[in-house]
Amino acid sequence: MILSKLLIVSSQAPYFSSSAQDAIEAALAASNVGVKVTCVFTNKGLYQLLTEQKSVLIGKKSLFKQIRALPLYDIEDLYYIKDDAEALSVSAADIYDEVEPLDLVSFNRLCDSFDAVLRF
Amino acid sequence: MNKFLIFVTRSPFESLNGQTALSFCEAAIKLGHEVSQVFFYQQGVQQANDFIQPAAGEQSQLAKWVIFSEQTRTPLNICVTAAIKRGVVSTEEAMSNGKFENIHPVFKAVGMSEYFAAMRLGSSNDEVSIKCIQF
């Protein structure tokens, strides 16, 4: 059995708790040892993808900047759930354009194709 | 036989997460499976906090992990970065920062890569099935 594909599901709003930051740190640590990482942003986790974030105002590192840098660490497969964007009234135009939309059926299929899933 | 990598993310006083993980580990080993390691991340690092005193009449989750470790020698790894920012301090951190250590000695503070490297190890061995379970 091949187990080097990890799916990270990030479902929490940025800055409200440490979950979003913890998800990114886990993704980087896994990629660093050669695990192929895919990230999916669901529910309020979509707010992490908004390009206009002024985290300096609350003394935090910008999550958007960290997400934008993920491809530099070989984490290139980034998705968000289209249905969640609609439910949150987040326009595709406001979402970082390197992150691809996924419908729920495709997301379920994607989950099936991974041996390990970590949810934050 | 399966090999399990267990990922614990909640503290002992906010949920039964750790207790459920421990019960799973005990059952898996009893059935002949192997638990390669238990990794503690996010609030899960509090499972290793030796300063936590359970209220009167409540059982100590830490004491259960200690017994489990003594009986099975299963590695109990905690994420050093997640730990230090939550005030859970290893011997090394205590020495370099002049703090008191409060990680119980059955736990080992490691980098997160320790957990993911074990996943990679599984991919190179087709004989053994590795399963990662998050609690």
Short mmCIF file of C-alpha atoms in Angstrom, two decimals:
data_model
loop_
_atom_site.label_atom_id
_atom_site.label_comp_id
_atom_site.label_asym_id
_atom_site.label_seq_id
_atom_site.Cartn_x
_atom_site.Cartn_y
_atom_site.Cartn_z
CA MET A 1 0.00 0.00 0.00
CA ILE A 2 1.34 3.42 -0.95
CA LEU A 3 0.91 5.97 1.78
CA SER A 4 2.56 9.15 0.79
CA LYS A 5 -0.49 11.19 -0.17
CA LEU A 6 -1.94 13.40 2.52
CA LEU A 7 -5.13 15.45 2.31
CA ILE A 8 -5.38 18.41 4.67
CA VAL A 9 -8.85 19.83 5.16
CA SER A 10 -8.81 23.32 6.67
CA SER A 11 -12.26 24.33 7.84
CA GLN A 12 -11.76 27.06 10.44
CA ALA A 13 -11.77 30.82 9.97
CA PRO A 14 -8.34 32.47 10.01
CA TYR A 15 -7.00 34.11 13.20
CA PHE A 16 -10.05 33.19 15.32
CA SER A 17 -8.24 30.08 16.56
CA SER A 18 -4.86 28.54 15.78
CA SER A 19 -6.40 25.85 13.54
CA ALA A 20 -5.69 27.53 10.20
CA GLN A 21 -2.06 28.18 11.17
CA ASP A 22 -1.71 24.62 12.54
CA ALA A 23 -3.00 23.22 9.21
CA ILE A 24 -0.41 25.15 7.22
CA GLU A 25 2.41 24.09 9.54
CA ALA A 26 1.33 20.45 9.23
CA ALA A 27 1.22 20.76 5.42
CA LEU A 28 4.73 22.20 5.32
CA ALA A 29 6.15 19.57 7.69
CA ALA A 30 4.64 16.75 5.62
CA SER A 31 5.84 18.16 2.30
CA ASN A 32 9.29 18.66 3.81
CA VAL A 33 9.72 14.88 4.25
CA GLY A 34 8.44 14.04 0.77
CA VAL A 35 4.75 13.45 1.42
CA LYS A 36 2.53 14.69 -1.43
CA VAL A 37 0.15 17.17 0.16
CA THR A 38 -3.19 18.44 -1.13
CA CYS A 39 -5.12 21.14 0.75
CA VAL A 40 -8.86 21.70 0.64
CA PHE A 41 -10.46 24.74 2.25
CA THR A 42 -14.00 24.18 3.48
CA ASN A 43 -16.64 26.07 5.47
CA LYS A 44 -15.24 29.21 7.11
CA GLY A 45 -11.77 28.03 6.13
CA LEU A 46 -12.53 29.77 2.82
CA TYR A 47 -11.97 33.11 4.52
CA GLN A 48 -8.27 32.18 4.63
CA LEU A 49 -8.24 32.58 0.84
CA LEU A 50 -9.43 36.18 0.73
CA THR A 51 -6.67 38.24 -0.80
CA GLU A 52 -7.37 41.34 1.29
CA GLN A 53 -6.12 40.43 4.75
CA LYS A 54 -4.51 42.97 7.08
CA SER A 55 -3.41 40.59 9.80
CA VAL A 56 -0.76 43.04 10.96
CA LEU A 57 -3.56 44.95 12.68
CA ILE A 58 -4.04 42.05 15.09
CA GLY A 59 -0.36 41.15 15.34
CA LYS A 60 -0.59 37.91 13.38
CA LYS A 61 1.27 36.48 10.41
CA SER A 62 -0.79 36.72 7.22
CA LEU A 63 -2.33 33.36 6.41
CA PHE A 64 -2.95 34.44 2.84
CA LYS A 65 0.75 35.12 2.31
CA GLN A 66 1.60 31.71 3.74
CA ILE A 67 -0.97 30.01 1.47
CA ARG A 68 0.36 31.90 -1.54
CA ALA A 69 3.85 30.56 -0.72
CA LEU A 70 2.76 26.89 -0.50
CA PRO A 71 3.68 26.06 -4.14
CA LEU A 72 7.29 27.01 -3.29
CA TYR A 73 7.20 24.01 -0.92
CA ASP A 74 5.74 21.64 -3.54
CA ILE A 75 2.19 22.03 -2.28
CA GLU A 76 0.45 22.91 -5.50
CA ASP A 77 -2.91 21.14 -5.29
CA LEU A 78 -5.13 23.68 -3.54
CA TYR A 79 -8.94 23.58 -3.64
CA TYR A 80 -11.97 25.16 -2.05
CA ILE A 81 -15.55 23.93 -1.90
CA LYS A 82 -17.71 25.89 -4.30
CA ASP A 83 -20.91 25.18 -2.35
CA ASP A 84 -19.34 26.63 0.82
CA ALA A 85 -18.35 29.81 -1.06
CA GLU A 86 -21.98 30.22 -2.14
CA ALA A 87 -23.26 29.58 1.39
CA LEU A 88 -20.90 32.22 2.79
CA SER A 89 -21.65 34.65 -0.08
CA VAL A 90 -17.96 34.76 -0.92
CA SER A 91 -17.43 35.71 -4.54
CA ALA A 92 -14.94 33.72 -6.62
CA ALA A 93 -13.40 37.08 -7.57
CA ASP A 94 -12.35 37.64 -3.94
CA ILE A 95 -10.70 34.23 -3.61
CA TYR A 96 -7.03 33.69 -4.42
CA ASP A 97 -7.11 32.62 -8.05
CA GLU A 98 -4.52 29.83 -7.74
CA VAL A 99 -7.00 27.83 -5.64
CA GLU A 100 -9.42 25.72 -7.68
CA PRO A 101 -13.14 25.31 -6.93
CA LEU A 102 -14.48 21.81 -6.22
CA ASP A 103 -18.08 20.64 -5.99
CA LEU A 104 -19.08 18.30 -3.16
CA VAL A 105 -19.19 15.19 -5.35
CA SER A 106 -15.65 15.83 -6.56
CA PHE A 107 -14.56 16.51 -2.98
CA ASN A 108 -15.97 13.17 -1.80
CA ARG A 109 -14.19 11.44 -4.66
CA LEU A 110 -10.98 13.26 -3.79
CA CYS A 111 -11.20 12.19 -0.12
CA ASP A 112 -11.54 8.59 -1.26
CA SER A 113 -8.28 8.76 -3.18
CA PHE A 114 -6.16 9.60 -0.13
CA ASP A 115 -4.79 7.22 2.45
CA ALA A 116 -4.51 9.85 5.15
CA VAL A 117 -6.69 12.84 5.90
CA LEU A 118 -6.06 15.41 8.60
CA ARG A 119 -8.85 17.83 9.41
CA PHE A 120 -8.28 21.16 11.11
CA MET B 1 -1.67 -6.82 10.72
CA ASN B 2 -2.02 -3.08 10.49
CA LYS B 3 0.32 -0.42 11.73
CA PHE B 4 -1.42 2.62 13.14
CA LEU B 5 -0.21 6.19 13.37
CA ILE B 6 -2.40 8.01 15.86
CA PHE B 7 -2.89 11.80 15.84
CA VAL B 8 -4.37 13.44 18.96
CA THR B 9 -5.51 17.06 18.82
CA ARG B 10 -7.50 17.83 21.98
CA SER B 11 -6.53 18.47 25.57
CA PRO B 12 -7.58 16.08 28.36
CA PHE B 13 -9.96 18.61 29.94
CA GLU B 14 -11.79 19.83 26.83
CA SER B 15 -12.85 16.49 25.37
CA LEU B 16 -12.66 12.70 25.59
CA ASN B 17 -10.46 12.78 22.50
CA GLY B 18 -7.34 11.48 24.30
CA GLN B 19 -9.24 8.83 26.21
CA THR B 20 -10.85 7.56 23.01
CA ALA B 21 -7.47 7.47 21.29
CA LEU B 22 -5.96 5.53 24.17
CA SER B 23 -8.83 3.01 24.19
CA PHE B 24 -8.36 2.56 20.44
CA CYS B 25 -4.60 1.95 20.88
CA GLU B 26 -5.17 -0.60 23.66
CA ALA B 27 -7.77 -2.46 21.59
CA ALA B 28 -5.60 -2.44 18.46
CA ILE B 29 -2.60 -3.86 20.29
CA LYS B 30 -4.77 -6.48 22.01
CA LEU B 31 -5.96 -7.64 18.57
CA GLY B 32 -2.37 -8.03 17.34
CA HIS B 33 -1.93 -4.75 15.50
CA GLU B 34 0.89 -2.33 16.06
CA VAL B 35 0.67 1.31 17.10
CA SER B 36 3.83 2.82 15.61
CA GLN B 37 3.44 6.09 17.45
CA VAL B 38 0.94 8.43 19.03
CA PHE B 39 1.52 12.01 17.96
CA PHE B 40 0.10 14.95 19.92
CA TYR B 41 -0.63 18.20 18.07
CA GLN B 42 -2.61 21.42 18.69
CA GLN B 43 -4.24 21.27 22.15
CA GLY B 44 -3.35 17.57 22.22
CA VAL B 45 0.06 18.56 23.60
CA GLN B 46 -1.68 19.20 26.94
CA GLN B 47 -2.01 15.41 27.30
CA ALA B 48 1.72 15.49 28.20
CA ASN B 49 1.48 18.38 30.68
CA ASP B 50 2.70 17.06 34.03
CA PHE B 51 1.45 20.21 35.82
CA ILE B 52 -2.23 19.40 35.18
CA GLN B 53 -3.98 18.25 38.33
CA PRO B 54 -7.38 16.61 37.75
CA ALA B 55 -10.19 17.69 40.04
CA ALA B 56 -11.01 15.50 43.05
CA GLY B 57 -12.82 12.37 41.95
CA GLU B 58 -11.58 12.61 38.35
CA GLN B 59 -9.06 10.24 36.80
CA SER B 60 -5.79 11.50 35.42
CA GLN B 61 -5.56 10.99 31.67
CA LEU B 62 -1.80 11.49 31.92
CA ALA B 63 -1.52 8.59 34.38
CA LYS B 64 -3.28 6.37 31.83
CA TRP B 65 -0.82 7.35 29.08
CA VAL B 66 2.07 6.60 31.46
CA ILE B 67 0.75 3.09 32.19
CA PHE B 68 0.12 2.52 28.47
CA SER B 69 3.67 3.61 27.64
CA GLU B 70 5.21 1.40 30.35
CA GLN B 71 3.22 -1.62 29.21
CA THR B 72 3.59 -1.26 25.44
CA ARG B 73 6.67 0.96 24.89
CA THR B 74 4.67 2.81 22.24
CA PRO B 75 6.39 6.10 21.32
CA LEU B 76 4.38 9.08 22.56
CA ASN B 77 5.59 12.05 20.52
CA ILE B 78 4.48 15.61 21.02
CA CYS B 79 4.98 18.42 18.53
CA VAL B 80 7.65 20.67 20.03
CA THR B 81 6.40 23.82 18.29
CA ALA B 82 2.76 23.29 19.22
CA ALA B 83 3.87 22.50 22.78
CA ILE B 84 6.08 25.48 23.49
CA LYS B 85 3.49 28.00 22.32
CA ARG B 86 0.98 26.40 24.71
CA GLY B 87 3.32 26.44 27.70
CA VAL B 88 4.20 22.75 27.52
CA VAL B 89 7.96 22.79 27.93
CA SER B 90 10.51 20.07 27.19
CA THR B 91 13.81 19.60 29.05
CA GLU B 92 15.75 21.13 26.16
CA GLU B 93 13.47 24.17 25.94
CA ALA B 94 13.59 24.61 29.71
CA MET B 95 17.38 24.58 29.70
CA SER B 96 17.74 27.01 26.82
CA ASN B 97 15.05 29.45 27.95
CA GLY B 98 15.40 29.28 31.73
CA LYS B 99 11.88 27.83 32.18
CA PHE B 100 10.56 24.87 34.14
CA GLU B 101 10.00 21.69 32.18
CA ASN B 102 6.54 20.20 32.47
CA ILE B 103 6.47 17.45 29.85
CA HIS B 104 6.14 14.08 31.55
CA PRO B 105 9.21 11.95 30.71
CA VAL B 106 7.25 9.22 28.91
CA PHE B 107 6.55 11.78 26.17
CA LYS B 108 9.17 12.95 23.71
CA ALA B 109 9.15 16.42 22.12
CA VAL B 110 9.89 16.04 18.40
CA GLY B 111 9.40 17.91 15.15
CA MET B 112 6.23 17.21 13.15
CA SER B 113 8.30 15.59 10.45
CA GLU B 114 8.73 12.62 12.79
CA TYR B 115 5.06 11.77 12.24
CA PHE B 116 5.03 12.33 8.49
CA ALA B 117 8.32 10.48 7.98
CA ALA B 118 6.58 7.41 9.47
CA MET B 119 3.94 7.78 6.71
CA ARG B 120 6.70 7.79 4.12
CA LEU B 121 8.22 4.69 5.69
CA GLY B 122 4.91 2.91 5.15
CA SER B 123 4.91 3.71 1.46
CA SER B 124 8.24 1.92 0.97
CA ASN B 125 6.99 -1.31 2.49
CA ASP B 126 4.15 -2.99 0.61
CA GLU B 127 3.87 -5.81 3.16
CA VAL B 128 2.57 -3.61 5.94
CA SER B 129 -0.55 -1.52 5.82
CA ILE B 130 -0.17 1.81 7.61
CA LYS B 131 -3.29 3.60 8.74
CA CYS B 132 -3.35 7.16 10.03
CA ILE B 133 -6.16 8.00 12.42
CA GLN B 134 -6.93 11.46 13.76
CA PHE B 135 -8.67 11.85 17.09
#
